[in-house]
XYZ file of C-alpha atoms in Angstrom:
246
model
C 36.716 -36.900 77.059
C 37.346 -33.245 77.959
C 38.221 -34.285 81.496
C 40.644 -36.853 80.129
C 42.392 -34.284 77.895
C 42.605 -31.837 80.792
C 44.227 -34.437 83.006
C 46.724 -35.326 80.289
C 47.611 -31.657 79.787
C 48.180 -31.155 83.490
C 50.402 -34.220 83.587
C 52.541 -32.898 80.737
C 53.126 -29.432 82.198
C 53.269 -30.357 85.864
C 56.774 -30.380 87.323
C 57.280 -32.649 90.321
C 59.594 -31.562 93.127
C 62.880 -33.358 93.557
C 61.737 -35.145 96.704
C 58.590 -36.589 95.111
C 58.245 -40.336 94.749
C 59.166 -41.306 91.144
C 56.584 -42.933 88.916
C 52.824 -43.235 89.252
C 50.551 -45.851 90.723
C 49.896 -48.683 88.322
C 46.405 -49.432 89.634
C 44.240 -47.219 91.757
C 40.629 -48.097 92.454
C 38.185 -45.444 93.670
C 34.819 -46.535 95.042
C 31.768 -44.676 93.755
C 28.739 -43.806 95.932
C 26.593 -46.244 93.933
C 28.905 -49.132 94.756
C 30.787 -49.141 91.447
C 34.493 -48.718 90.926
C 36.523 -46.296 88.807
C 40.072 -46.916 87.652
C 42.850 -44.383 87.261
C 43.328 -42.491 83.991
C 46.550 -44.417 83.376
C 44.741 -47.754 83.261
C 42.025 -46.312 81.015
C 44.636 -45.106 78.522
C 46.363 -48.504 78.622
C 43.054 -50.251 77.941
C 42.281 -47.815 75.111
C 45.665 -48.392 73.452
C 45.199 -52.143 73.771
C 41.791 -51.852 72.126
C 43.284 -49.807 69.289
C 45.706 -52.637 68.490
C 42.766 -55.051 68.268
C 40.703 -52.881 65.909
C 42.046 -54.489 62.678
C 41.190 -57.941 64.004
C 37.734 -56.786 65.074
C 37.199 -55.242 61.646
C 38.045 -58.530 59.951
C 36.159 -60.800 62.330
C 32.967 -58.949 63.272
C 31.937 -56.994 60.158
C 31.193 -57.631 56.485
C 34.826 -56.946 55.530
C 35.864 -60.581 55.064
C 33.132 -61.523 52.605
C 33.537 -58.391 50.491
C 37.328 -58.600 50.265
C 37.325 -62.264 49.258
C 34.609 -61.773 46.613
C 36.389 -58.786 45.050
C 39.665 -60.709 45.008
C 38.017 -63.682 43.300
C 36.358 -61.323 40.822
C 39.726 -59.886 39.823
C 41.103 -63.404 39.424
C 38.105 -64.483 37.353
C 38.542 -61.598 34.932
C 42.233 -62.440 34.617
C 43.742 -59.028 35.375
C 46.688 -59.592 37.666
C 46.945 -56.159 39.327
C 43.977 -54.189 37.999
C 42.393 -52.981 40.167
C 45.276 -52.876 42.615
C 45.154 -54.182 46.163
C 44.937 -50.627 47.512
C 41.869 -49.900 45.370
C 40.153 -53.134 46.439
C 40.984 -52.458 50.091
C 39.619 -48.921 49.931
C 36.448 -50.054 48.177
C 35.996 -52.832 50.722
C 36.413 -50.453 53.657
C 33.846 -47.960 52.365
C 31.371 -50.675 51.406
C 31.829 -52.236 54.843
C 31.099 -48.876 56.470
C 27.982 -48.525 54.298
C 26.680 -51.997 55.191
C 27.520 -51.741 58.889
C 26.156 -48.203 59.324
C 22.846 -49.359 60.928
C 24.843 -51.379 63.454
C 27.203 -48.469 64.139
C 24.272 -46.076 64.594
C 22.647 -48.404 67.116
C 25.914 -48.797 69.025
C 26.267 -45.011 69.063
C 22.775 -44.547 70.496
C 22.765 -47.275 73.142
C 26.416 -47.301 74.228
C 28.688 -44.505 73.017
C 26.474 -41.481 73.694
C 25.447 -42.582 77.211
C 29.107 -43.303 78.002
C 30.270 -39.894 76.758
C 27.495 -38.267 78.797
C 28.758 -40.238 81.830
C 25.416 -41.974 82.293
C 27.007 -45.448 82.197
C 30.491 -46.760 82.879
C 32.835 -48.429 80.423
C 31.867 -52.021 81.242
C 28.164 -51.330 80.753
C 28.921 -49.497 77.497
C 30.875 -52.473 76.169
C 28.058 -54.828 77.129
C 25.456 -52.659 75.395
C 27.658 -52.226 72.306
C 28.017 -55.994 71.908
C 24.254 -56.427 71.422
C 23.942 -54.970 67.878
C 27.045 -56.851 66.727
C 25.709 -60.085 68.200
C 22.414 -59.635 66.326
C 24.217 -58.904 63.057
C 26.570 -61.875 63.321
C 23.867 -64.318 64.381
C 21.821 -63.364 61.321
C 24.732 -64.196 59.008
C 25.993 -67.309 60.806
C 24.895 -70.791 59.804
C 23.507 -73.063 62.484
C 25.847 -75.831 61.331
C 28.873 -73.645 62.064
C 27.553 -72.767 65.513
C 26.937 -76.440 66.240
C 30.464 -77.229 65.048
C 32.096 -74.946 67.608
C 29.656 -76.066 70.277
C 30.847 -79.631 69.688
C 34.489 -78.533 69.741
C 33.980 -76.684 73.020
C 31.833 -79.517 74.381
C 29.086 -77.069 75.306
C 25.604 -78.534 75.559
C 24.250 -75.959 78.012
C 23.424 -73.311 75.377
C 19.677 -73.046 74.906
C 19.258 -69.625 73.246
C 21.281 -67.293 70.981
C 21.827 -64.934 73.928
C 23.773 -67.669 75.723
C 26.347 -68.022 72.930
C 29.645 -66.443 74.063
C 31.608 -64.238 71.687
C 34.520 -66.678 71.843
C 32.254 -69.154 70.032
C 30.168 -66.774 67.929
C 33.062 -64.932 66.254
C 34.848 -68.015 64.777
C 31.490 -69.460 63.684
C 30.641 -66.158 61.968
C 34.010 -65.998 60.188
C 33.618 -69.600 59.016
C 30.177 -68.835 57.611
C 31.523 -65.718 55.888
C 34.264 -67.754 54.203
C 31.721 -70.277 52.933
C 29.398 -67.566 51.627
C 32.238 -65.653 49.966
C 33.464 -68.721 48.069
C 29.927 -69.597 46.996
C 29.493 -66.102 45.555
C 32.933 -66.330 43.950
C 31.954 -69.601 42.262
C 28.903 -67.968 40.691
C 31.020 -65.025 39.521
C 33.575 -67.356 37.936
C 31.050 -69.191 35.737
C 30.454 -66.630 32.927
C 34.163 -65.877 32.627
C 34.939 -69.599 32.547
C 32.508 -70.024 29.648
C 34.342 -67.312 27.695
C 37.683 -69.022 28.352
C 36.307 -72.369 27.135
C 34.836 -70.863 23.963
C 38.056 -69.026 23.109
C 40.168 -72.125 23.794
C 37.898 -74.265 21.590
C 38.087 -71.755 18.732
C 41.874 -71.585 18.947
C 42.134 -75.381 18.996
C 39.903 -75.687 15.938
C 42.067 -73.139 14.099
C 45.231 -75.012 15.019
C 46.606 -72.115 17.049
C 47.605 -74.250 20.016
C 50.712 -72.210 20.823
C 48.696 -69.042 21.445
C 47.529 -68.584 25.028
C 43.721 -68.385 25.263
C 44.081 -65.827 28.063
C 45.492 -63.246 25.649
C 42.403 -63.486 23.439
C 39.759 -63.985 26.116
C 40.857 -61.126 28.398
C 39.519 -58.291 26.172
C 36.215 -60.149 25.718
C 35.835 -60.685 29.468
C 36.551 -57.025 30.182
C 34.083 -55.962 27.484
C 31.393 -58.307 28.840
C 31.952 -57.070 32.389
C 31.765 -53.412 31.374
C 28.704 -53.809 29.135
C 26.854 -55.664 31.884
C 27.752 -52.914 34.396
C 29.508 -55.594 36.411
C 30.832 -53.443 39.235
C 27.390 -52.103 40.072
C 25.887 -55.592 39.953
C 28.569 -57.119 42.172
C 28.485 -54.341 44.766
C 24.688 -54.330 44.855
C 24.644 -58.104 45.259
C 27.190 -57.941 48.089
C 25.281 -55.259 49.964
C 21.953 -57.041 49.483
C 23.376 -60.372 50.660
C 23.620 -59.030 54.228
C 19.971 -57.962 54.402
C 18.207 -60.887 52.757
């Protein structure tokens, strides 16, 4: 990284003579003594910027973010509060809880891929290959076999005999599909106690002849009180974190 910053600084302050050829080489391959190949700094920066644009998609598709965000959104809908907590609060809570859940995976990636790459013990391609291992293990543990078989049928792949043979192009959509199923199952269980309160309040209002009064106005304070007394936030967050390590 220090070498990269030094090269960038030299490029910024270096003044080319008027007779120099304009522009820089798009691709320049240098052969290493061990038979490998190294690309120019320009291509490395281009690849890094491309990876940065894909980070939001990777965050959604390869971590616990999807399940947590959907469950918290369904929880807010079940309580009946339209904008409390706000989307920014839910997003921030989801990001930090995702970092907490994924920390063992991030630590393993740091040990097997990032540190050796920064110490120049391995090249970028080997680092990417080593970094994919912990994510593959995490996603396989959370992915249903039925979802994997679904995408195997779609891709017409019958040559996969072990989890290590599953390509990421098939594993990632199967993992996201499983996460959607799990999130909606958890959301259904969260909805049930609040639905019971809505039914009881609606029945009481009907028996009193107050049919013009919306049951939501009466049931909302009771649902908030029930959620607070039961320490609902702690229970939901604990359940979400534990669901990834069962």
